[in-house]
Each structure stands twice: as structure tokens, then as C-alpha cells.
Amino acid sequence: MKDLLHTADLSRSDVELLLDTAADFAVKPLLANTALANRTVAIYMTKPSTRTRLASETAVAHLGGTPIFIRGDDLQIGRGETIADTARVISGYASALIIRTFKQSDVDELGANSTIPVINGLTDDDHPTQLLADWVTIREAFGKDISGRKFTYVGDGNNMAHAWLTMGAIMGAHVVVATPGGNYAPDQGAVAGARAIAAKTGATIEVLTDPEAAAKGASVLYTDVWMSMGDPEDERTAKLKALAPFAVTENLMGLTTSDAIFMHCLPAHRGEEVSAEVIDGKRSVIWREAYHRRTTIQAILYHLVRGELSGNTI
Ligand code: CP
Ligand code: NVA
């Protein structure tokens, strides 16, 4: 496996390795502080980022390398240079590329035309590095035995919903996504992909439109912003109205198990997708999740550059 372009690229054993290494990097950030010595990692983002950028730059520094941050229109891509040519040039300078942008196909094209590992730092369709941070955090809460547990995401059927389904499928989990359906349903291809993985791993995939049924008995209640980066502003009013019943409030949390945790990839909008009471309350693990963005990106860089991930063969 050269690149991490999609959550579905990872096998179960890859995820196990990455989660274990991330847990080590959480305790000892400088455990492998010469792994990228004298090497550079390019981080190219055409969308804003707080966590993924900081996590990526810090992870590279902890591995002894030098991050090179490139913002959106800094590159000649904006003046018509092709993605393929850009990929070949970056491959001559850097040991890996972390890319955040809109179209998944652009990330796929970068991967196909680079000789270095390319890591998806979020697209409109997927967010693989986030899900690794989420699952380290889930393991800190519940350990490795997740039998009998239900993992629920409620809200917009966006990149996070897709990644939630896919990673839950890889982990063999009972995974639930509840959205208003219609325009806000998860992409059918992403659901079908998760179901295909689930058929091999024994995971259960439920796609619902009832937030209460989704929350009932869940060990995790996860949500994300209702307006993602790039969503059309003229759809805001209609979208927020459709999503209002999916807000994570104390009432919805009340349907979960007594040891349930609240998760959110952040940034959050208190009073929209989640109440302040919940996100700032005792069951919220959001700061630990944000912390693990660094430990997991560090683990991904470490193992991908060494060629130690096998990739999903499903
Ligand atoms: N969760 C996440 O990806 O945060 P940023 O958009 O700040 O990178
Ligand atoms: N769905 C959000 C996730 C941000 C981390 C977005 O794409 O903006």
C-alpha cells in the first residue's frame, strides 16, 4: 500500500497496527524521532484546517522531518499546471504528501501520479485520518472488545458519515448512521462500499432516518457540522431546518448506554448540531479525539513511509 487515499484502503490489520503505534506516540511523542530525519513532508491544503494542519506539522516534527505547508492557490495548479505534473514535481522534493481538498478524484490523481505516499487529509467524500483518531479514542474508552456495542453517527450524510460507516465496517462494529435522508443521506456508493466490507468482517451497517432509534442503546454518539466546507450557502436555511431533529442534546444522549461517550471531529457549532451541555459535558471526549489527530497522523507517516501497510484486499 503506497497511499492512504480512502478510509476503505485500510485492512483491519493496518488499522490495528496504526492504532497501536498511535497509542505509543501518545505516551512517547519522540519515540521515532529520527524516522524522517533529513526528509520533508509536503502538506497541501485548499480548504481551511486547524487540527489536521497542526497535527500533520507536529507529527512530521516529532519524526525528525521538516513539514512544508502549501496553501491552496500557492501552487501553479491555479494557473493550469496539471495535477499529474504537480505530483511528479512534489515526488522529487518530499517523502510524503498530505493533501486536503474538495474533489476525491483530485486526490486519487495525485496518488496515481506520485512516487511518494499521498495521504488524504479530507475531501468532500472522506476523512480517513480523522477516523483513526476516533478509533484510538474509542479504544481508550472501551478497550478492544466492542462486542454488543453500537456506534452511532447522527446528522449530515457527509464525508464524516461515509468514513464512519467504512471504518466501523473494517472494525467489525455495529455501526449506525442516521440522517434526514434525501439530499442529506450518505452517498449510496459509500454505503455499498461499507456493506461490502461488512460482509467480510461481520460488521452490521444500519442507515436510518430516525435519530432516536439510532441513539437508543448506543455506546458512541457522534456528530459533525451541518454545513461542511464547500457546501452551498444558499442551501443553509433549508439544510439546517431538515437537520434540526438530529441535534445531539441531553435528551438524545439520554437514550444511549450509561457509559456512552459523545464524539465530534470538530470544529463544532454549539446550539446547532450539538448543545453546549453535551459537548462540554462529562461524556464528551472531543479534546482527546483532537489530541489523537497528531498521534495517528504520526503513525500513518511512520508506517506508510516504511512500506508497512498491506492495504485492503476486499
Ligand atoms: N477535524 C478536522 O479535520 O479538523 P480541521 O478541519 O480543523 O483540520
Ligand atoms: N464535514 C466537515 C468536516 C470537518 C473536519 C467538513 O468537511 O467541513
Coordinates of C-alpha atoms and ligand atoms in Angstrom, one line a residue:
M1 CA 0.0 0.0 0.0
K2 CA 1.6 3.3 -1.1
D3 CA -1.1 5.8 -0.3
L4 CA -3.9 6.4 2.2
L5 CA -6.5 7.9 -0.2
H6 CA -9.7 6.5 1.2
T7 CA -10.7 5.0 4.5
A8 CA -11.6 1.8 2.6
D9 CA -7.9 1.4 1.6
L10 CA -7.1 0.1 5.1
S11 CA -7.2 -3.5 6.1
R12 CA -8.2 -4.5 9.7
S13 CA -4.5 -5.4 10.4
D14 CA -3.4 -2.0 9.1
V15 CA -5.8 -0.3 11.4
E16 CA -4.7 -2.4 14.4
L17 CA -1.0 -1.5 13.7
L18 CA -1.8 2.2 13.3
L19 CA -3.9 2.3 16.5
D20 CA -1.2 0.5 18.5
T21 CA 1.5 2.8 17.1
A22 CA -0.6 5.9 17.8
A23 CA -1.2 4.8 21.4
D24 CA 2.7 4.5 21.7
F25 CA 3.1 8.0 20.2
A26 CA 0.5 9.4 22.6
V27 CA 2.7 8.3 25.5
K28 CA 6.1 8.9 23.9
P29 CA 5.8 11.5 21.1
L30 CA 9.6 11.3 20.3
L31 CA 9.7 7.5 20.2
A32 CA 10.8 7.5 16.5
N33 CA 12.4 11.0 16.3
T34 CA 14.8 10.1 13.5
A35 CA 12.3 8.2 11.3
L36 CA 12.1 11.2 8.9
A37 CA 15.5 12.7 9.6
N38 CA 16.7 14.9 6.7
R39 CA 13.3 14.4 4.9
T40 CA 10.5 16.7 4.1
V41 CA 6.7 16.2 4.0
A42 CA 4.5 18.5 1.9
I43 CA 1.2 19.5 3.3
Y44 CA -1.1 21.0 0.6
M45 CA -4.5 22.4 1.6
T46 CA -7.1 24.1 -0.5
K47 CA -9.6 24.2 2.4
P48 CA -9.1 25.6 5.9
S49 CA -7.8 23.4 8.8
T50 CA -6.9 23.8 12.4
R51 CA -6.4 20.2 13.6
T52 CA -5.2 18.4 10.5
R53 CA -2.6 21.1 9.7
L54 CA -1.3 21.3 13.3
A55 CA -1.4 17.5 13.7
S56 CA 0.5 17.0 10.4
E57 CA 3.2 19.6 11.0
T58 CA 3.7 18.4 14.6
A59 CA 3.8 14.7 13.6
V60 CA 6.5 15.4 11.0
A61 CA 8.5 17.4 13.5
H62 CA 8.2 14.6 16.1
L63 CA 9.5 12.1 13.4
G64 CA 12.6 14.3 12.9
G65 CA 11.4 15.7 9.5
T66 CA 10.6 19.1 8.1
P67 CA 7.0 20.0 7.1
I68 CA 6.4 22.2 4.1
F69 CA 3.0 23.8 4.2
I70 CA 1.5 24.9 0.9
R71 CA -1.8 26.8 0.9
G72 CA -4.5 26.5 -1.8
D73 CA -3.6 28.8 -4.6
D74 CA 0.1 29.0 -3.9
L75 CA 0.8 26.3 -6.5
Q76 CA 0.8 26.7 -10.3
I77 CA -2.2 24.3 -10.3
G78 CA -4.3 27.5 -10.0
R79 CA -2.7 28.7 -13.3
G80 CA -3.3 25.5 -15.2
E81 CA -0.4 23.2 -14.3
T82 CA -1.9 19.7 -14.2
I83 CA -2.3 17.6 -11.1
A84 CA -0.2 14.9 -12.6
D85 CA 2.7 17.2 -13.3
T86 CA 2.5 18.7 -9.8
A87 CA 2.5 15.2 -8.3
R88 CA 5.7 14.3 -10.2
V89 CA 7.4 17.5 -9.1
I90 CA 6.4 17.1 -5.4
S91 CA 7.7 13.5 -5.6
G92 CA 11.1 14.9 -6.3
Y93 CA 11.2 17.0 -3.2
A94 CA 9.2 15.4 -0.4
S95 CA 9.0 12.0 1.2
A96 CA 5.2 12.2 1.5
L97 CA 2.3 14.5 0.7
I98 CA -0.7 15.2 2.9
I99 CA -3.5 16.7 0.8
R100 CA -6.8 18.4 1.8
T101 CA -9.1 19.5 -1.0
F102 CA -12.6 19.3 -2.4
K103 CA -12.7 16.5 -5.1
Q104 CA -11.7 13.0 -4.1
S105 CA -10.8 12.4 -7.8
D106 CA -8.0 15.1 -7.5
V107 CA -6.6 13.2 -4.5
D108 CA -6.8 9.9 -6.4
E109 CA -5.0 11.5 -9.3
L110 CA -2.2 12.9 -7.1
G111 CA -1.8 9.4 -5.6
A112 CA -1.7 7.8 -9.1
N113 CA 1.0 10.2 -10.4
S114 CA 3.2 10.4 -7.3
T115 CA 6.0 8.1 -6.4
I116 CA 5.7 9.1 -2.7
P117 CA 2.9 8.2 -0.3
V118 CA -0.1 10.5 -0.6
I119 CA -2.4 10.9 2.5
N120 CA -5.9 12.2 2.3
G121 CA -6.3 14.9 4.9
L122 CA -10.1 15.4 4.0
T123 CA -12.1 15.6 0.8
D124 CA -15.8 16.2 0.1
D125 CA -16.2 12.4 0.3
D126 CA -13.9 11.0 3.0
H127 CA -11.7 11.8 6.1
P128 CA -9.6 8.7 6.8
T129 CA -7.1 10.2 9.2
Q130 CA -9.9 11.5 11.4
L131 CA -11.4 8.0 11.8
L132 CA -8.1 6.6 13.1
A133 CA -8.0 9.3 15.8
D134 CA -11.6 8.5 16.6
W135 CA -10.9 4.8 17.0
V136 CA -7.9 5.3 19.2
T137 CA -10.2 7.4 21.4
I138 CA -12.9 4.7 21.3
R139 CA -10.4 2.1 22.5
E140 CA -9.3 4.4 25.3
A141 CA -13.0 4.5 26.4
F142 CA -14.0 0.8 25.9
G143 CA -10.9 -1.3 25.3
K144 CA -10.6 -3.6 22.3
D145 CA -13.7 -5.7 22.9
I146 CA -16.5 -3.9 21.2
S147 CA -19.0 -6.8 21.1
G148 CA -22.5 -5.8 21.9
R149 CA -21.7 -2.1 21.4
K150 CA -23.4 0.2 18.9
F151 CA -21.6 3.1 17.3
T152 CA -23.9 5.8 16.1
Y153 CA -23.4 8.9 13.9
V154 CA -26.3 11.4 13.6
G155 CA -26.5 14.4 11.3
D156 CA -25.5 15.2 7.7
G157 CA -24.7 12.4 5.4
N158 CA -21.3 13.9 4.6
N159 CA -17.6 12.9 4.4
M160 CA -17.6 12.0 8.1
A161 CA -20.7 9.9 7.8
H162 CA -19.1 7.9 4.9
A163 CA -15.8 7.5 6.8
W164 CA -17.7 6.5 10.0
L165 CA -19.6 3.7 8.1
T166 CA -16.4 2.5 6.4
M167 CA -14.2 2.4 9.4
G168 CA -17.0 0.8 11.5
A169 CA -17.2 -1.9 8.8
I170 CA -13.5 -2.5 8.8
M171 CA -13.6 -2.9 12.7
G172 CA -16.5 -5.4 12.5
A173 CA -18.7 -3.0 14.5
H174 CA -22.4 -2.4 14.8
V175 CA -22.4 0.9 13.1
V176 CA -25.3 3.2 12.6
V177 CA -25.8 6.5 10.6
A178 CA -29.0 8.5 10.9
T179 CA -29.6 11.4 8.6
P180 CA -32.7 13.2 7.3
G181 CA -32.4 11.2 4.0
G182 CA -33.0 12.7 0.6
N183 CA -30.3 15.3 -0.2
Y184 CA -28.7 14.7 3.2
A185 CA -28.4 10.9 3.0
P186 CA -25.0 9.4 2.8
D187 CA -23.7 8.7 -0.7
Q188 CA -25.0 5.3 -1.9
G189 CA -21.6 4.3 -3.2
A190 CA -20.1 4.8 0.3
V191 CA -22.9 2.8 1.9
A192 CA -22.5 0.0 -0.6
G193 CA -18.7 0.0 -0.1
A194 CA -19.2 -0.2 3.7
R195 CA -21.7 -3.1 3.3
A196 CA -19.2 -5.0 1.1
I197 CA -16.5 -4.7 3.8
A198 CA -19.1 -5.6 6.5
A199 CA -20.0 -8.8 4.6
K200 CA -16.3 -10.0 5.2
T201 CA -15.8 -8.6 8.7
G202 CA -19.2 -9.4 10.3
A203 CA -20.0 -5.7 10.9
T204 CA -23.6 -4.6 10.9
I205 CA -24.5 -1.5 8.9
E206 CA -27.7 0.5 9.6
V207 CA -28.6 3.6 7.7
L208 CA -31.6 5.3 9.3
T209 CA -33.7 8.5 9.3
D210 CA -34.8 8.3 12.9
P211 CA -32.3 9.9 15.3
E212 CA -33.9 8.4 18.4
A213 CA -33.8 4.9 17.1
A214 CA -30.2 5.5 16.2
A215 CA -29.2 6.8 19.6
K216 CA -31.1 4.2 21.6
G217 CA -28.6 1.9 23.3
A218 CA -25.6 3.4 21.5
S219 CA -22.1 3.5 23.2
V220 CA -21.0 6.3 21.0
L221 CA -23.0 9.3 19.7
Y222 CA -21.0 11.1 17.1
T223 CA -21.9 14.2 15.1
D224 CA -20.4 16.7 12.7
V225 CA -21.2 20.2 11.4
W226 CA -24.3 20.6 9.3
M227 CA -22.6 22.9 6.8
S228 CA -19.4 21.4 5.6
M229 CA -16.6 23.3 3.8
G230 CA -17.8 23.9 0.3
D231 CA -21.5 23.4 0.9
P232 CA -23.6 26.0 -1.0
E233 CA -24.5 28.9 1.3
D234 CA -27.9 29.3 -0.4
E235 CA -28.9 25.9 0.9
R236 CA -28.1 26.7 4.5
T237 CA -31.6 27.6 5.7
A238 CA -33.3 24.5 4.2
K239 CA -30.5 22.3 5.4
L240 CA -30.4 23.5 9.0
K241 CA -34.2 23.1 9.1
A242 CA -34.0 19.5 7.9
L243 CA -31.3 18.6 10.3
A244 CA -32.8 20.3 13.4
P245 CA -34.3 17.0 14.7
F246 CA -30.8 15.4 14.6
A247 CA -29.2 17.8 17.1
V248 CA -27.4 16.0 19.9
T249 CA -29.0 17.2 23.1
E250 CA -29.2 15.8 26.6
N251 CA -32.5 14.2 25.5
L252 CA -30.8 12.3 22.7
M253 CA -27.8 11.4 24.9
G254 CA -30.4 10.1 27.5
L255 CA -31.2 7.2 25.1
T256 CA -27.6 5.9 25.0
T257 CA -25.9 3.5 27.4
S258 CA -24.9 4.7 30.8
D259 CA -21.2 4.6 29.8
A260 CA -21.7 6.2 26.4
I261 CA -19.4 8.9 25.0
F262 CA -20.0 11.9 22.8
M263 CA -17.7 12.4 19.9
H264 CA -17.2 15.2 17.3
C265 CA -14.4 15.7 14.8
L266 CA -14.6 19.5 15.3
P267 CA -14.9 22.3 14.5
A268 CA -18.3 22.4 16.3
H269 CA -21.2 24.8 16.3
R270 CA -22.8 24.8 19.8
G271 CA -26.5 25.2 19.5
E272 CA -26.6 23.7 16.0
E273 CA -25.6 20.1 15.7
V274 CA -24.8 19.7 19.4
S275 CA -25.8 21.5 22.6
A276 CA -23.2 23.2 24.8
E277 CA -24.3 20.9 27.6
V278 CA -23.4 17.8 25.7
I279 CA -20.2 18.9 24.0
D280 CA -18.8 20.5 27.2
G281 CA -20.3 17.8 29.4
K282 CA -18.8 14.8 31.3
R283 CA -19.4 12.3 28.5
S284 CA -17.6 14.3 25.8
V285 CA -14.2 13.1 24.6
I286 CA -13.6 15.7 22.0
W287 CA -10.3 17.0 23.3
R288 CA -8.8 13.5 23.5
E289 CA -10.1 13.0 19.9
A290 CA -8.4 16.2 18.8
Y291 CA -5.2 15.2 20.5
H292 CA -5.1 11.9 18.7
R293 CA -5.1 13.6 15.3
R294 CA -1.4 14.1 15.8
T295 CA -0.7 10.6 17.2
T296 CA -2.5 8.9 14.3
I297 CA -1.0 11.1 11.5
Q298 CA 2.4 10.4 13.1
A299 CA 1.6 6.6 13.0
I300 CA 0.4 6.8 9.4
L301 CA 3.5 8.7 8.2
Y302 CA 5.8 6.3 10.1
H303 CA 4.3 3.1 8.7
L304 CA 3.5 4.3 5.1
V305 CA 6.9 5.7 4.5
R306 CA 8.4 2.4 5.7
G307 CA 6.0 0.4 3.4
E308 CA 4.5 -1.4 6.3
L309 CA 0.8 -1.2 5.5
S310 CA -0.7 -4.0 3.4
G311 CA -4.0 -2.3 2.2
N312 CA -7.5 -3.7 2.0
T313 CA -7.9 -6.5 -0.5
I314 CA -11.7 -6.6 -0.3
Ligands
CP1 N1 -11.4 17.5 12.4 C1 -10.7 18.2 11.5 O1 -10.3 17.7 10.4 O2 -10.4 19.5 11.8 P1 -9.7 20.6 10.9 O3 -10.7 20.9 9.8 O4 -9.5 21.8 11.8 O5 -8.4 20.1 10.3
NVA2 N1 -17.7 17.7 7.3 C1 -16.8 18.7 7.8 C2 -15.6 18.0 8.5 C3 -14.6 19.0 9.0 C4 -13.5 18.3 9.7 C5 -16.3 19.4 6.5 O1 -16.0 18.8 5.5 O2 -16.2 20.7 6.6

